[in-house]
mmCIF file of C-alpha atoms and ligand atoms in Angstrom:
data_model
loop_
_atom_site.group_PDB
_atom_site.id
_atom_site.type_symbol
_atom_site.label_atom_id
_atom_site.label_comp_id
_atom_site.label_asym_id
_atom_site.label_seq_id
_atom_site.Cartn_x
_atom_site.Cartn_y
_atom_site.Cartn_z
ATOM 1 C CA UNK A 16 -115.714 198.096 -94.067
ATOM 2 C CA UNK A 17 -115.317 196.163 -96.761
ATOM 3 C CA UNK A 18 -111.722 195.776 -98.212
ATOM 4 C CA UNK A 19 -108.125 195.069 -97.285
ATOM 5 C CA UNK A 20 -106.710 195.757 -93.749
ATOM 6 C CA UNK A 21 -103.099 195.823 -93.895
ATOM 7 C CA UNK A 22 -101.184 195.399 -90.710
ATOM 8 C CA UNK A 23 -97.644 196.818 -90.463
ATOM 9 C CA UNK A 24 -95.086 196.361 -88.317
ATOM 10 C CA UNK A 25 -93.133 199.101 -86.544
ATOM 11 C CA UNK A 26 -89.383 198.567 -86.311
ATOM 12 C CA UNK A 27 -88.297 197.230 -82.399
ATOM 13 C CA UNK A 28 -87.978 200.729 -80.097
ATOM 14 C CA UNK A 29 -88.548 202.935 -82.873
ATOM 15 C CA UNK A 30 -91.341 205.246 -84.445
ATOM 16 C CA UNK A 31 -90.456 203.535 -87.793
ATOM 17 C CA UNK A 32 -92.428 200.806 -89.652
ATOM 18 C CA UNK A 33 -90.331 198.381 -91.492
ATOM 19 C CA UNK A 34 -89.402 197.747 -95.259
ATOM 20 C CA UNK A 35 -91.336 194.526 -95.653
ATOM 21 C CA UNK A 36 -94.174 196.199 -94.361
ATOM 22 C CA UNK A 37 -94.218 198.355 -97.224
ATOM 23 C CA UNK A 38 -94.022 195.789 -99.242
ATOM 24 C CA UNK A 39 -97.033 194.047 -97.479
ATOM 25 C CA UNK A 40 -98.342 197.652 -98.494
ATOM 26 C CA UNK A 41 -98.102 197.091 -101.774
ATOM 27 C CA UNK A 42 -99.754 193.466 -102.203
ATOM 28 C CA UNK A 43 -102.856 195.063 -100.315
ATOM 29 C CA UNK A 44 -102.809 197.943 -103.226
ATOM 30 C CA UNK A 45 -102.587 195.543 -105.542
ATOM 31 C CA UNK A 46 -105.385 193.476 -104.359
ATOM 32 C CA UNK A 47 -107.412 196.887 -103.050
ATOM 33 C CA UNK A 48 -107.340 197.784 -107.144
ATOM 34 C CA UNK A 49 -108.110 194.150 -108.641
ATOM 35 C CA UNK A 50 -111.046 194.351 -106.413
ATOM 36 C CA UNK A 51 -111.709 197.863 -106.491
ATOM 37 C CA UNK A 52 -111.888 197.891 -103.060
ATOM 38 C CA UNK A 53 -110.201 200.446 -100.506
ATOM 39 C CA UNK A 54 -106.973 199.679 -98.072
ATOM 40 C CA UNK A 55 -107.004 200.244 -94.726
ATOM 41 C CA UNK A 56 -103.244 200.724 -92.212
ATOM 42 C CA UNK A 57 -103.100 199.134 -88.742
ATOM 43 C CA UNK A 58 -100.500 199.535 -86.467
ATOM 44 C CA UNK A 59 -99.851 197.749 -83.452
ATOM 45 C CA UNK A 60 -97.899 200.264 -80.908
ATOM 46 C CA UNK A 61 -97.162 200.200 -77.267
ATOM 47 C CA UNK A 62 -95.337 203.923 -76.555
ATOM 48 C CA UNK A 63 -93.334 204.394 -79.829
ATOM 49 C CA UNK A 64 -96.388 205.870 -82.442
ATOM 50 C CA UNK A 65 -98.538 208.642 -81.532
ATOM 51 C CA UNK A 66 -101.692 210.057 -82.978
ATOM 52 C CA UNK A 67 -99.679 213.085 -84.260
ATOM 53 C CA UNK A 68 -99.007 210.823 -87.463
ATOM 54 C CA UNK A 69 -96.070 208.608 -88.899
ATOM 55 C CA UNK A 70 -94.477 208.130 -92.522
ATOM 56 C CA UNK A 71 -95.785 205.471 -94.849
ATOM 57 C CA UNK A 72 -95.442 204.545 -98.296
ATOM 58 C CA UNK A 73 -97.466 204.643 -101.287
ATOM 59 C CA UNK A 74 -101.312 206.016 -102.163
ATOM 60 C CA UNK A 75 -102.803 207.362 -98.985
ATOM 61 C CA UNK A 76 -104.943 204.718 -97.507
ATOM 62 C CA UNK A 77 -108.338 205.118 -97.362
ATOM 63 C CA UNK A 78 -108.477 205.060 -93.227
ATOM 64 C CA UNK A 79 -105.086 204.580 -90.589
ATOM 65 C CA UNK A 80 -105.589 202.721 -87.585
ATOM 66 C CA UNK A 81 -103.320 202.406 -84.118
ATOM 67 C CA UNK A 82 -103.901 199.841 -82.093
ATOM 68 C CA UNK A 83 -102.636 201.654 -78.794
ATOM 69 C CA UNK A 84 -102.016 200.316 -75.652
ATOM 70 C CA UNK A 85 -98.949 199.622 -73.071
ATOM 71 C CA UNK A 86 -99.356 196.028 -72.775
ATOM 72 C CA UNK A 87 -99.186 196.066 -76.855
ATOM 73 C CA UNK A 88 -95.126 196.321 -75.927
ATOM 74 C CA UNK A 89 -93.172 194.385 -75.481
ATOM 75 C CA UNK A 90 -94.425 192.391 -78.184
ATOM 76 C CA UNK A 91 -96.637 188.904 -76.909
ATOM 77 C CA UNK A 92 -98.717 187.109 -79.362
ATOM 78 C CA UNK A 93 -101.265 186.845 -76.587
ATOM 79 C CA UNK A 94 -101.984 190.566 -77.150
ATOM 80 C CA UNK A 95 -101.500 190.723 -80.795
ATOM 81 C CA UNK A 96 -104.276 188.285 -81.222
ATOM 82 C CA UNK A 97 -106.765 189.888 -78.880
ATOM 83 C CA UNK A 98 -106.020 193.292 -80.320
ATOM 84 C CA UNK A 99 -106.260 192.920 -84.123
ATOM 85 C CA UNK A 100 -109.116 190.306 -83.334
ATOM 86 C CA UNK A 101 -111.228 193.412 -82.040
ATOM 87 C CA UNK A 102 -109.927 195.537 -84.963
ATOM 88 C CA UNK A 103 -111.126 192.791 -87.576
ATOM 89 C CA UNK A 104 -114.288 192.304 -85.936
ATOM 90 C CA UNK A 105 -114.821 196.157 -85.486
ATOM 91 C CA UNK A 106 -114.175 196.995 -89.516
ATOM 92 C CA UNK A 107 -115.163 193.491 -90.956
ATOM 93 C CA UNK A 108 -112.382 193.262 -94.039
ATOM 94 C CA UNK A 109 -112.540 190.830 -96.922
ATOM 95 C CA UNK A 110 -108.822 190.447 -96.362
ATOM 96 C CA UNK A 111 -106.122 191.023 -93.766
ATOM 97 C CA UNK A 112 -102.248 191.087 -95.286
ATOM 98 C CA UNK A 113 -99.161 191.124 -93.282
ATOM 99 C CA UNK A 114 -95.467 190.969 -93.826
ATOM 100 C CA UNK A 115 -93.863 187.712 -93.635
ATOM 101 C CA UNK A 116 -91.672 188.679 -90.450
ATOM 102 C CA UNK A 117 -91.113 186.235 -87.400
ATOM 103 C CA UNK A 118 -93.303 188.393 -85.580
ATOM 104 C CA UNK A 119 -96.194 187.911 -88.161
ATOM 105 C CA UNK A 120 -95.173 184.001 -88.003
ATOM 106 C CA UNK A 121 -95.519 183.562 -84.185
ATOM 107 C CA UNK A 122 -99.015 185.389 -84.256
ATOM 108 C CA UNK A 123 -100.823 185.391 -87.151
ATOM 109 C CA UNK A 124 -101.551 181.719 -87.312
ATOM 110 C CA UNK A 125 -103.790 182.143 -84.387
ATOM 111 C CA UNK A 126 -105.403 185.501 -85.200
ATOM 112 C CA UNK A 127 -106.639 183.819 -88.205
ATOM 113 C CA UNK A 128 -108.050 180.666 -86.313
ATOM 114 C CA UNK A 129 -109.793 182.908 -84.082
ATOM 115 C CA UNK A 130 -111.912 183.273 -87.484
ATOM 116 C CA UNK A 131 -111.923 179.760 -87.957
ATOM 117 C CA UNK A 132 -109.479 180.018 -91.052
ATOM 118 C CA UNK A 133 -105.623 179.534 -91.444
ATOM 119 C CA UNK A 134 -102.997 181.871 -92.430
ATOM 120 C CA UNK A 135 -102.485 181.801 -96.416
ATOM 121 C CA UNK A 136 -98.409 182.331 -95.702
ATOM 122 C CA UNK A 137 -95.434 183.308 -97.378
ATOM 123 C CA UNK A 138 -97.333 184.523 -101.037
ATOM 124 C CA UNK A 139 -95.032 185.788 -103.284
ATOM 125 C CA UNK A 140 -97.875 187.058 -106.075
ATOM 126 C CA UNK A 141 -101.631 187.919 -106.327
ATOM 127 C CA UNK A 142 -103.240 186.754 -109.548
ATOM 128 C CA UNK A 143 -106.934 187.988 -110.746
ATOM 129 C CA UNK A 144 -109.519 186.021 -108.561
ATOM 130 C CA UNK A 145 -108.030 187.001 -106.370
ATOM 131 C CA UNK A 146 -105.361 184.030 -106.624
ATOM 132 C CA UNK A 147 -102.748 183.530 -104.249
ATOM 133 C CA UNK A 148 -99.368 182.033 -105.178
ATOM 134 C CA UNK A 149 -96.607 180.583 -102.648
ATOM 135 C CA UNK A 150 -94.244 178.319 -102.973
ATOM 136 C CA UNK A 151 -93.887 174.455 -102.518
ATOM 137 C CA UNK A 152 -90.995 172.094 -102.224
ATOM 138 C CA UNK A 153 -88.019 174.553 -101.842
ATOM 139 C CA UNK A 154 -89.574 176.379 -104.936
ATOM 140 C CA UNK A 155 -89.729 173.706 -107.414
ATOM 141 C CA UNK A 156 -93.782 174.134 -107.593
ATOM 142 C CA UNK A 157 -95.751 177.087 -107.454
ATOM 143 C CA UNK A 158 -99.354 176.429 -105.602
ATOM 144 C CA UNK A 159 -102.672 178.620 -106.277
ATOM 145 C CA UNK A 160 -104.476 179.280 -103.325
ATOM 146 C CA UNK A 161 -108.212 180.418 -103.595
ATOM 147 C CA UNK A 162 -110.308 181.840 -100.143
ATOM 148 C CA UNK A 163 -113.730 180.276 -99.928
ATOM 149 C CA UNK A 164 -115.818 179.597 -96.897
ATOM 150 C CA UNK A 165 -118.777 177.123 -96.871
ATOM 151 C CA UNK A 166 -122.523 178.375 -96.381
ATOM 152 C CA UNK A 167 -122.074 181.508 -97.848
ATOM 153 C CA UNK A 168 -120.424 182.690 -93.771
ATOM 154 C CA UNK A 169 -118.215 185.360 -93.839
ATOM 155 C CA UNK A 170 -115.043 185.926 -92.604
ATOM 156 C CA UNK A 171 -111.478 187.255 -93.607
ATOM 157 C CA UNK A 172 -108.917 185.762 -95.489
ATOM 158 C CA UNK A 173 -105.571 186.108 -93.599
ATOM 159 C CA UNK A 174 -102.626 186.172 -96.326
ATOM 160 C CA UNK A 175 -98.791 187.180 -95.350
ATOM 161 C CA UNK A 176 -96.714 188.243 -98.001
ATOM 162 C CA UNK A 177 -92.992 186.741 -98.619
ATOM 163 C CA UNK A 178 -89.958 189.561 -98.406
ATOM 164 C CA UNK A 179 -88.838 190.784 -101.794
ATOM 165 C CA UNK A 180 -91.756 190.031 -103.653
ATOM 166 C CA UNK A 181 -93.859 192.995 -104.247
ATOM 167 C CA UNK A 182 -91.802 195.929 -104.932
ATOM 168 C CA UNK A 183 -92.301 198.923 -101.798
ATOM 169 C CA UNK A 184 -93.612 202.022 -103.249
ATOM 170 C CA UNK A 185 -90.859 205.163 -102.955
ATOM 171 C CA UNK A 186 -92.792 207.885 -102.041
ATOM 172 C CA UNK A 187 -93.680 209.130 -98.631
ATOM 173 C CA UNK A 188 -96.814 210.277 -97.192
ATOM 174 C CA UNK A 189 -97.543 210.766 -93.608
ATOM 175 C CA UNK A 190 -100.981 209.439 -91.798
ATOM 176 C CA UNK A 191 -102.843 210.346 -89.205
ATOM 177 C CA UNK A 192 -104.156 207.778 -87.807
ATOM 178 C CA UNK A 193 -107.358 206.861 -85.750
ATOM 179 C CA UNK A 194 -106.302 205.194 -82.283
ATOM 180 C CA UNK A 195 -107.894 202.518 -81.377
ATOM 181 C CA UNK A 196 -107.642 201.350 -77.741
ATOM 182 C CA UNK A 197 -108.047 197.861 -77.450
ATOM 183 C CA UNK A 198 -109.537 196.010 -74.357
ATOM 184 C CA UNK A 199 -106.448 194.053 -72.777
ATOM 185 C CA UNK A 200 -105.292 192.966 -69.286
ATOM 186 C CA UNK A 201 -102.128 192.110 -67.937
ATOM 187 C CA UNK A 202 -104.073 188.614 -66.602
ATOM 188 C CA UNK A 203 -104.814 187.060 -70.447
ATOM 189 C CA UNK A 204 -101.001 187.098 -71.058
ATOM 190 C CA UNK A 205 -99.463 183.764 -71.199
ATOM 191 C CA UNK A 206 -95.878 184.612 -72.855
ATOM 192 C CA UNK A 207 -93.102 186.009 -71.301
ATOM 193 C CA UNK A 208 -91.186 187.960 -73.950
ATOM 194 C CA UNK A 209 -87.106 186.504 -74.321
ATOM 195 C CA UNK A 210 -84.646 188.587 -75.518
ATOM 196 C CA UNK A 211 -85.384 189.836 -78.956
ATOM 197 C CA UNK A 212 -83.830 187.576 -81.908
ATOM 198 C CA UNK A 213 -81.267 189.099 -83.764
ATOM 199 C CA UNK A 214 -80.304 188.916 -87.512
ATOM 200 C CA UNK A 215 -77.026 188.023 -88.509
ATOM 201 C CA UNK A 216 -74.749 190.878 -87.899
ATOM 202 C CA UNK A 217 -72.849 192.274 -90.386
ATOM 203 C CA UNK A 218 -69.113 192.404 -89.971
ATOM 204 C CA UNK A 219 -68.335 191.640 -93.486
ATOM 205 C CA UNK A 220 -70.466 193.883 -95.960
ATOM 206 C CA UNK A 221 -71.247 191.870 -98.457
ATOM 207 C CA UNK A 222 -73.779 194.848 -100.188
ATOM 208 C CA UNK A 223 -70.534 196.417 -101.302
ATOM 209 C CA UNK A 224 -68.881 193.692 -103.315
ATOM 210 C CA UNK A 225 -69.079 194.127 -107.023
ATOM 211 C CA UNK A 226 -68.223 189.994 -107.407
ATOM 212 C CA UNK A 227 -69.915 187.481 -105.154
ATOM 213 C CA UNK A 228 -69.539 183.971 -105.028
ATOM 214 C CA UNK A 229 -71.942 182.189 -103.170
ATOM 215 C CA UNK A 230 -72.057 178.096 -101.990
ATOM 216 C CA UNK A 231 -75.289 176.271 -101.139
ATOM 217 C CA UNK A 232 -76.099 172.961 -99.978
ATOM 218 C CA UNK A 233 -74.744 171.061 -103.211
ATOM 219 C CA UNK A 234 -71.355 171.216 -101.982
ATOM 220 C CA UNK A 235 -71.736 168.592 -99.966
ATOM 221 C CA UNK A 236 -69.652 169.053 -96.943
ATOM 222 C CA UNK A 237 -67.507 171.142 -95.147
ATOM 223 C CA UNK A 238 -64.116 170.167 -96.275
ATOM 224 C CA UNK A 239 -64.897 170.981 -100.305
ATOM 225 C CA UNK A 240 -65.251 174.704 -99.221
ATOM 226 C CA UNK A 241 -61.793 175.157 -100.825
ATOM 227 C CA UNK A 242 -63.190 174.534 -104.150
ATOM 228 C CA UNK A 243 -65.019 177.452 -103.775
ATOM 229 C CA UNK A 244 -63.290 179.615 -102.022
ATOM 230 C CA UNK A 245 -60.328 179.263 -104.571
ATOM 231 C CA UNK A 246 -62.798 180.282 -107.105
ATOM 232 C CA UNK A 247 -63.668 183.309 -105.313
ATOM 233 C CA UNK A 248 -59.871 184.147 -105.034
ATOM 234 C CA UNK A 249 -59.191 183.427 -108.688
ATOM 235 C CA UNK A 250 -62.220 186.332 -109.628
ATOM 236 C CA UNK A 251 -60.885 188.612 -106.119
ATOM 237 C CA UNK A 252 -64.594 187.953 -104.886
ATOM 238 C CA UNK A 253 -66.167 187.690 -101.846
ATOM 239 C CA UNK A 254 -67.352 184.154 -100.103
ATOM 240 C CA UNK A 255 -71.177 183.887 -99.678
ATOM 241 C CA UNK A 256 -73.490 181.733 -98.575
ATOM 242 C CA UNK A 257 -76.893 180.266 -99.030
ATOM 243 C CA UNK A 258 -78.231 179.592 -94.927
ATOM 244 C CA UNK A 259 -77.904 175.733 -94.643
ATOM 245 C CA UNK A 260 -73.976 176.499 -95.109
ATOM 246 C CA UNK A 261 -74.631 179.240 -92.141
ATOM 247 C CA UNK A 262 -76.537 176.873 -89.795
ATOM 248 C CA UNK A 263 -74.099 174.009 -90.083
ATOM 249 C CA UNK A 264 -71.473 176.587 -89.205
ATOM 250 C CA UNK A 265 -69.094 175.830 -91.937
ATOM 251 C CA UNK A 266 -69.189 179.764 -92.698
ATOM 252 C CA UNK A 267 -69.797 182.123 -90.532
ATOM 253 C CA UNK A 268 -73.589 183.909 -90.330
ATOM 254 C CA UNK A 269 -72.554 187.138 -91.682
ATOM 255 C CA UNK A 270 -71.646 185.694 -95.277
ATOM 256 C CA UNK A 271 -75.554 184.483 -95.792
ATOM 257 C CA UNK A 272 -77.604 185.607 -98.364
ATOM 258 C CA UNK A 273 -81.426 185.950 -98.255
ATOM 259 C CA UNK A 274 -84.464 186.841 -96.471
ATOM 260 C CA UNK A 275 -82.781 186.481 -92.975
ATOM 261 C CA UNK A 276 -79.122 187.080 -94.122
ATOM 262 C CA UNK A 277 -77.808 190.119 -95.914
ATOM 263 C CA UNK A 278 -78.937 191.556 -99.249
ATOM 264 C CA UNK A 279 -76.387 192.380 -102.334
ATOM 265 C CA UNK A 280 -76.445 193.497 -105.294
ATOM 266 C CA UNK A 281 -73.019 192.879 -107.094
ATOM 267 C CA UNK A 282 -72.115 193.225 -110.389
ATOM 268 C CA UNK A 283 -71.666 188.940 -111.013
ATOM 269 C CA UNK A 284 -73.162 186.880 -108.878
ATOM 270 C CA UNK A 285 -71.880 183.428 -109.145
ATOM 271 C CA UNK A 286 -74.221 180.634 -107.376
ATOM 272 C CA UNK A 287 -72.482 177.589 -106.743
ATOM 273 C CA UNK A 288 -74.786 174.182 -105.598
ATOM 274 C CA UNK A 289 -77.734 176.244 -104.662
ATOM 275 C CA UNK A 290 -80.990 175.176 -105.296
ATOM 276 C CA UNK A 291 -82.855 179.012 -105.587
ATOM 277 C CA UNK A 292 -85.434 178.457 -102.279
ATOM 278 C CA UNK A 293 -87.866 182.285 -102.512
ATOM 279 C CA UNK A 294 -85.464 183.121 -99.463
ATOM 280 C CA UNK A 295 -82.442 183.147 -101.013
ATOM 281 C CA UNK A 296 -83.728 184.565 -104.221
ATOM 282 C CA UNK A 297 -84.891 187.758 -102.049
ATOM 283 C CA UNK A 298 -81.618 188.409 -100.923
ATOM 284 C CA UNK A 299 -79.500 188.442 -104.335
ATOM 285 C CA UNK A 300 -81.394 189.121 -107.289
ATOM 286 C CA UNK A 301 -81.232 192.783 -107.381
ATOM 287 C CA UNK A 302 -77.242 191.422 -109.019
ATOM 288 C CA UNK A 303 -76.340 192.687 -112.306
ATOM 289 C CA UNK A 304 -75.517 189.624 -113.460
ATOM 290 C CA UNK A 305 -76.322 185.686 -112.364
ATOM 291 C CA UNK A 306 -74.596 182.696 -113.289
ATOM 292 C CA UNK A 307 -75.852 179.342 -111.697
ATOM 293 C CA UNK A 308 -73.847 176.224 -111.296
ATOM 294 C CA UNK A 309 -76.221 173.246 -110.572
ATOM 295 C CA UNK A 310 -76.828 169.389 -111.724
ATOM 296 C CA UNK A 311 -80.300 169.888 -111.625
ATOM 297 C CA UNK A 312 -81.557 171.689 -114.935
ATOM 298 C CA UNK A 313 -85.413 172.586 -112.938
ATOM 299 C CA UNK A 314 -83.446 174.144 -110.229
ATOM 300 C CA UNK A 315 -85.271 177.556 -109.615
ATOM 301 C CA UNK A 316 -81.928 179.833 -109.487
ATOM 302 C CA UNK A 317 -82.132 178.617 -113.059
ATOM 303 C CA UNK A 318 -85.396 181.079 -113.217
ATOM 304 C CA UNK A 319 -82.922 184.476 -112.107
ATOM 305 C CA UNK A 320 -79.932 182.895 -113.605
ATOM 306 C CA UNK A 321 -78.248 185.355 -116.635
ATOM 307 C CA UNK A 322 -75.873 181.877 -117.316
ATOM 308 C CA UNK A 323 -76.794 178.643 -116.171
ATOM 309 C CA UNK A 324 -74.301 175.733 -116.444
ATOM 310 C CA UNK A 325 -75.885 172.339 -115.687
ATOM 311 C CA UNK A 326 -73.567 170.070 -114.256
ATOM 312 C CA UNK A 327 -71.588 168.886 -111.442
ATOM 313 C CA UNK A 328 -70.127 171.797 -109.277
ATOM 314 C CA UNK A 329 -67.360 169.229 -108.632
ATOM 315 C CA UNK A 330 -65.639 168.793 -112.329
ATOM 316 C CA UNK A 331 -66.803 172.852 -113.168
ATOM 317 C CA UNK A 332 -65.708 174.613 -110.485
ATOM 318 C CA UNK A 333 -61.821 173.448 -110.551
ATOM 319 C CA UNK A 334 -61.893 173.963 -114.373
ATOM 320 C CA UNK A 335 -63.059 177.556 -113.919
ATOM 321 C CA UNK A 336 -61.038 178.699 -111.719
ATOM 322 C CA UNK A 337 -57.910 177.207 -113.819
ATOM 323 C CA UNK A 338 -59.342 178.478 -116.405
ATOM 324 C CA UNK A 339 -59.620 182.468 -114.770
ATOM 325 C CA UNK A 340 -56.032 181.769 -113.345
ATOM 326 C CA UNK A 341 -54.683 181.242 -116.898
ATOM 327 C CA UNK A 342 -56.910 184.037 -118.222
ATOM 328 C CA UNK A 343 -55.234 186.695 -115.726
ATOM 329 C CA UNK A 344 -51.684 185.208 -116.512
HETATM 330 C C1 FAD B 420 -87.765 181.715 -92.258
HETATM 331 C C2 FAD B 420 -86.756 181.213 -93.235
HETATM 332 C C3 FAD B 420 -85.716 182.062 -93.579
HETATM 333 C C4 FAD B 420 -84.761 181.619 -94.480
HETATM 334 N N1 FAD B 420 -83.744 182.472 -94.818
HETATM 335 C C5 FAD B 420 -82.856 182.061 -95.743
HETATM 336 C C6 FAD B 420 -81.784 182.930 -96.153
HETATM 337 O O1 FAD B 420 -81.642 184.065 -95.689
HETATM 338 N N2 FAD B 420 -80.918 182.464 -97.098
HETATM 339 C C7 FAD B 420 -81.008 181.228 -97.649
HETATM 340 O O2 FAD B 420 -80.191 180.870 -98.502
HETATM 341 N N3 FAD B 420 -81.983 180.385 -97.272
HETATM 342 C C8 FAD B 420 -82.892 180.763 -96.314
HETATM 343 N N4 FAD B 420 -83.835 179.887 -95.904
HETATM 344 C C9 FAD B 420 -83.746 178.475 -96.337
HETATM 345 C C10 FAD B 420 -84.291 178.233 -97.719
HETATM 346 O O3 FAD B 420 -85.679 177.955 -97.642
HETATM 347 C C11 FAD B 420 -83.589 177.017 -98.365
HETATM 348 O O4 FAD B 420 -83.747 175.897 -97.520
HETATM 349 C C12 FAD B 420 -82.096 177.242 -98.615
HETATM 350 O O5 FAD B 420 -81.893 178.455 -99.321
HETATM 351 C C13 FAD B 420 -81.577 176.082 -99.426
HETATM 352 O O6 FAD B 420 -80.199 176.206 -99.517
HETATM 353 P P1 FAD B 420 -79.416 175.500 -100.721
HETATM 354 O O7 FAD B 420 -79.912 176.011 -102.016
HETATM 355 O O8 FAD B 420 -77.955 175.661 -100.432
HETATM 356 O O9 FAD B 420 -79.739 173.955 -100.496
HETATM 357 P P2 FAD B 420 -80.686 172.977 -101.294
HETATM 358 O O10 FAD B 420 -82.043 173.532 -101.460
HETATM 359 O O11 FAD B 420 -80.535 171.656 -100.640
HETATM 360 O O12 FAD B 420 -80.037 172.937 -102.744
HETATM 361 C C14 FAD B 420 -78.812 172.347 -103.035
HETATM 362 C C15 FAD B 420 -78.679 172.410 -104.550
HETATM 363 O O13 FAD B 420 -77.403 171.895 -104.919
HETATM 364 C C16 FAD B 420 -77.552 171.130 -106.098
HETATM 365 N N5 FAD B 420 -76.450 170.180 -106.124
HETATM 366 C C17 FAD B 420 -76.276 169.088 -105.315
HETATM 367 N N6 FAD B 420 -75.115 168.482 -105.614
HETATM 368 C C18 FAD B 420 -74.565 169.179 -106.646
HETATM 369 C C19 FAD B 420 -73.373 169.042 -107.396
HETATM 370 N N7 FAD B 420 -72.490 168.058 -107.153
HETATM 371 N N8 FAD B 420 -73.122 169.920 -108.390
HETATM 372 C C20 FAD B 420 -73.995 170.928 -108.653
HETATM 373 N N9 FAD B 420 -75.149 171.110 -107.976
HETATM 374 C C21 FAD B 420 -75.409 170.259 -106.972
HETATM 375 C C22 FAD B 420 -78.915 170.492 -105.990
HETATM 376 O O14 FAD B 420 -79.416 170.182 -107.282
HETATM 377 C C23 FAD B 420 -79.730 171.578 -105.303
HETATM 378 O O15 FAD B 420 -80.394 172.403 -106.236
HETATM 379 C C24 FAD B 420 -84.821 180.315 -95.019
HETATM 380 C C25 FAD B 420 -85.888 179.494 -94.687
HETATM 381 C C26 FAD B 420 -86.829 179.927 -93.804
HETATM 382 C C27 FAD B 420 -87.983 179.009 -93.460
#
């Protein structure tokens, strides 16, 4: 084969791959079609999948693969690696895309040094070339990233793709795929799976708020919260939160934003000290409307940003939300 193997991952205990597989999906049509080359599916499956078929997304790939066998589940990066490395070796791509999941972090790194390359992570676009882009310095600088080996040797470029960035395709179609049985034993695993991480959960639903306001970082500390949070009473919105608020603990987990917190899409989104880091971009520009507050004018929220006040969060906040109070009197 040559081409792009894309391999998705299937939602924990289910028969369902996720979204940001799908998305992954997309990139690898998108690179399949600069290159006029064809995309290949691979799924990794324990019990869940079966030959009879499952629902993807998209054009119907040129060939379905899945990688069956018990030890494949629960999920070790020991077998991971040893599977898709005889998958790769058996079909010989040009590239190999994943999503940019934990999972796909914990593994993929050493899949693609089995190759003698590294993992081309987190891209969030594919230029002609093909070129890939990802992010440096919490966004501030976008880096090109070109695969070339020396002495003409061949191998695969490994690439993961960031959440958010490449828009899943809507419709459905349902493979069939070809299994493919791996060669593993219970002796060449070295990890014992933990209990599965777990997203925030979601006690406060954030997706339904029509007005969001939403602190990062440039707050400073813990006690100025009620700058904000008297800003999001003044508009009736809800308190949000980019993750670095989350982590410290100053808010709780369920009011974060992003690629590991929840997604919204309100009407106004108001972004108070945050900087605009790829994964908290993924998480809340889908809003209507975006104003940024931040003393840095090359902030990247600027980039998504409707409105963008540059200033200190300090003198604007208090004056807005005087300024709404009077408004509403
Ligand atoms: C696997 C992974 C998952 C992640 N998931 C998420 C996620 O779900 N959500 C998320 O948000 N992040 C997530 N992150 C973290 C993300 O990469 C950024 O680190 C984070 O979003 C930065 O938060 P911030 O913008 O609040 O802080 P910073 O990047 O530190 O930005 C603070 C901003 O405040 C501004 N500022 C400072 N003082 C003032 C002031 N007085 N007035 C006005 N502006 C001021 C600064 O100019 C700066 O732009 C994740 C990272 C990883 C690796």
């Amino acid at each position: 084969m040559s081409g792009v193997l894309v391999v998705l991952e299937k939602t924990p205990g289910s028969a369902a791959i996720n979204r940001m597989s799908f998305e992954a999906l997309a990139a690898a049509q998108q690179l399949a079609d600069k290159l006029s080359a064809t995309v290949t599916i691979a799924v990794p499956s324990g019990k869940d999948f079966s030959a009879d078929g499952f629902e993807s997304k998209g054009r119907t790939p040129s060939a379905a693969y899945l990688l069956k066998h018990e030890l494949l589940e629960p999920y070790t990066s020991d077998t991971y690696v040893l599977a898709l490395e005889q998958l790769i070796k058996k079909l010989s791509p040009d590239y190999v895309l994943f999503p940019h999941t934990y999972q796909v972090r914990d593994f993929a790194p050493a899949l693609a040094t089995r190759f003698k390359q590294v993992l081309i992570s987190d891209v969030i676009a594919i230029h002609d070339g093909p070129v890939f882009v990802r992010q440096l310095l919490q966004g501030k600088l976008n880096a090109d990233y070109k695969h070339s080996i020396p002495n003409n040797e061949k191998a695969p470029c490994f690439v993961s793709v960031q959440a958010g960035s490449f828009r899943a395709d809507e419709s459905t179609t349902t493979i069939k795929p070809e299994i493919f049985t791996p060669e593993l034993s219970a002796a060449q695993i070295r990890n014992k799976p933990g209990e599965r991480f777990r997203e925030s959960s979601q006690t406060v639903d954030l997706s339904a708020a029509p007005v969001i306001v939403s602190v990062g970082r440039g707050i400073g500390e813990q006690d100025n919260l009620p700058i904000v949070e008297e800003l999001a009473q003044a508009l009736g919105a809800e308190l949000a939160a980019s993750r670095p608020i989350c982590d410290n603990g100053w808010l709780p987990m369920e009011r974060q934003v992003g690629s590991s917190g929840q997604t919204v899409s309100p009407k106004l989104y108001l972004a108070v000290g945050i900087s605009g880091a790829i994964q908290h971009l993924v998480g809340m520009k889908g809003s209507k409307a975006v104003i940024a507050i931040n003393k840095d004018e090359n902030a990247p929220i600027f980039e998504v940003a409707d409105y963008g006040v540059v200033g200190d969060l300090f003198e604007i906040v208090p004056e807005l939300t005087k300024a709404i109070r009077a408004a509403k009197t």
